[in-house]
Amino acid sequence: MSTLSGVARTSGRSWLNPSTWHLRTKLVLVAMALLVAICSAVGVVSYASMDMVFNRQLDRQLEQASSRANDFGRPPSNFPSSPSGRPDPLEARGQAAGTLNARIDGSTVRSSGLIDAQGNRVSLSAADEQVLLSLPKDTGPVDRSLSNGDYRLVAVDTAYGDVIVTGLPLADKQSAEASLVWTMVLVSLGGLVIIGLAGTVIIRRTMRPLEQLSEVATKVSRLPLDAGEVALAVRVPPSAAHPGTEVGSVGHALNQMLNNVSSALEARQESETKVRQFVADASHELRTPLTAIRGYTELLRMTENFTDDGRKSLARVQSQSERMTTLVEDLLLLARLDEGQPVKVTDVDLTQLVVETVSDEKVMAPDHIWQLQLPDEPVTVRGDATQLHQVLANLLSNARKHTEAGTTVVTGVMLSADGSAVVTVTDNGPGIPEDFQSRIFSRFARADAARSGSEGTSGLGLSIVESIVEAHGGSVEVTSRPGRTEFALRLSTVSNERV
């Protein structure tokens, strides 16, 4: 069922990375970016249109002012050919405040000035007159910067050989356009704020079903689907699993997948229960005939005379029956642990238990070097002394069987920083292959070629170690490299449990 677990975890990741928060933020940013682009386009078009309108309006006013100046500048009848005697066009009636007029004769400015806001005449500077002299004639209005501000100017050749320049200030136009720009900027910013808030609310409400899918997928991804009885009751709410929408279709499909996974988990659990029951029943039933085989073997050896080959064969039958009995007892123990039977706990002196177990192994394997690293004070844990003894015996036996003679095996007991008891079994043998370490605690997992001197084993020893330690609320892990292999057990001490 690891595949189902992987599917669930992958499903969770697909909705969580990127998260719906990031997706919602991206949607809001995209909407605001589009609004900025639209507002910018509208602003540019509006500004260009208003600039054209203002220019046309200003050009009409400039044309009228130029016409008044030209009409007023006709020479008097008694001086038909004397330009110096012609009237100043700035004195023409109807010229508004800000109007500029100048009369140019060849390369000389005969008269120039403008009307200020109070209706008074203001003379132009020499620099301004140079600007007027450089104006193109009869080509339409142009914009120039003068000492009194920006002006729209037009130079017209008259029938009397001179040129009359007329100008109107651009200040009002520029002020109106600036007001238009600021108005559009403020309105756009206000629109962005409103759209951002409204979009966030709308998108959040729209994305809510997707968040519910994400929550369901996350819960499923955290369930231990690979083993044991799993209650896969989590589902996408009906409001987010309606096939009529895109998100609802995904939610509906996810619910169907979860229903399928749940059915598979129930089938797996039922199958595992049957297998465990069969193993327990078979192990229990095999104990009686195996006991009989050992008994009759002992009886035959004591009452009958056999040849040397017969005695060897009988000894072989007895050793194999004992080995099979051990295997049956191991299977029965695993079946009981799988059923979750409570551990009969008492206070166990872990230090004393380690000393006794190592002493037993030292008798069985005197060709190994057995060392102890014990604390000054005894370490007491809560647990089943028999089962904990079997854990230590399996680890020491594993080190003995899979290492050469002369290997040093160090068994240590210590208290960790969090107050838990740690038991380590370390040897300086050839090590465990890295690809086998991930499945070393699996049942019937064997790597006989990995460590020299291998004896025939059932592959259940380390699986029993892990099951017993987990039943005691502890953990076991292995680290190995050539020249150093260490198994570490972590158990709660009596003081920790009482706290």
Coordinates of N, CA, C and O in Angstrom, one line a residue, residues 51 55 58-59 62 131 135-136 140-146 149-154 168-170 173-174 177:
D51 N -5.6 67.3 -25.5 CA -4.6 68.2 -26.0 C -5.0 68.7 -27.4 O -4.8 69.9 -27.7
N55 N -5.8 72.6 -28.2 CA -5.0 73.2 -29.3 C -5.9 73.9 -30.3 O -5.7 75.0 -30.8
L58 N -7.5 76.9 -28.7 CA -6.5 78.0 -28.6 C -6.1 78.5 -30.0 O -5.9 79.7 -30.1
D59 N -6.1 77.7 -31.0 CA -5.8 78.2 -32.3 C -6.9 79.1 -32.9 O -6.6 80.1 -33.6
L62 N -6.4 82.3 -31.2 CA -5.2 82.9 -31.7 C -5.4 83.5 -33.1 O -5.0 84.6 -33.4
V131 N 13.6 85.3 -30.2 CA 12.7 84.1 -30.5 C 11.7 84.5 -31.5 O 11.4 83.7 -32.4
L135 N 10.8 83.0 -35.8 CA 9.5 82.3 -36.1 C 9.3 82.1 -37.6 O 9.6 83.0 -38.4
P136 N 8.8 80.9 -38.0 CA 8.5 80.7 -39.5 C 7.3 81.6 -39.8 O 6.4 81.7 -39.0
G140 N 1.5 78.5 -39.7 CA 0.6 78.0 -38.6 C 1.2 78.2 -37.2 O 2.4 78.6 -37.1
P141 N 0.4 78.0 -36.2 CA 0.9 78.3 -34.8 C 2.0 77.3 -34.4 O 2.1 76.1 -34.8
V142 N 2.9 77.8 -33.6 CA 4.0 77.0 -33.0 C 4.1 77.4 -31.5 O 3.7 78.5 -31.1
D143 N 4.7 76.5 -30.7 CA 4.9 76.7 -29.3 C 6.3 77.1 -29.0 O 7.2 76.5 -29.5
R144 N 6.5 78.2 -28.2 CA 7.8 78.6 -27.8 C 7.8 79.0 -26.4 O 6.8 79.4 -25.8
S145 N 9.0 78.9 -25.7 CA 9.2 79.3 -24.3 C 9.8 80.7 -24.3 O 10.8 80.9 -24.9
L146 N 9.1 81.6 -23.6 CA 9.6 83.0 -23.4 C 9.8 83.3 -22.0 O 9.6 82.4 -21.1
G149 N 6.8 82.8 -19.8 CA 6.1 81.5 -19.9 C 6.1 80.9 -21.3 O 6.6 81.5 -22.2
D150 N 5.3 79.8 -21.4 CA 5.2 79.2 -22.7 C 4.0 79.9 -23.5 O 3.0 80.2 -22.9
Y151 N 4.3 80.1 -24.8 CA 3.3 80.8 -25.6 C 3.1 80.0 -26.9 O 4.0 79.3 -27.4
R152 N 1.8 80.1 -27.5 CA 1.5 79.6 -28.8 C 1.5 80.8 -29.7 O 0.7 81.8 -29.5
L153 N 2.4 80.8 -30.7 CA 2.6 82.0 -31.5 C 2.3 81.7 -33.0 O 2.5 80.6 -33.5
V154 N 2.0 82.8 -33.7 CA 1.8 82.7 -35.1 C 2.3 84.0 -35.8 O 2.1 85.1 -35.2
L168 N -0.7 83.7 -27.7 CA -1.5 83.5 -26.5 C -0.8 82.6 -25.5 O -0.1 81.6 -25.9
P169 N -0.9 82.8 -24.2 CA -0.2 82.0 -23.2 C -0.8 80.5 -23.2 O -2.0 80.3 -23.4
L170 N 0.1 79.6 -22.9 CA -0.3 78.2 -22.8 C -0.5 77.8 -21.3 O -0.8 76.6 -21.0
K173 N -4.0 76.2 -20.7 CA -4.0 74.8 -21.3 C -3.2 73.8 -20.4 O -3.7 72.7 -20.1
Q174 N -2.0 74.2 -20.1 CA -1.2 73.3 -19.3 C -1.8 73.0 -17.9 O -1.7 71.9 -17.4
E177 N -4.6 70.5 -18.5 CA -4.1 69.2 -18.8 C -3.5 68.6 -17.5 O -3.6 67.4 -17.3

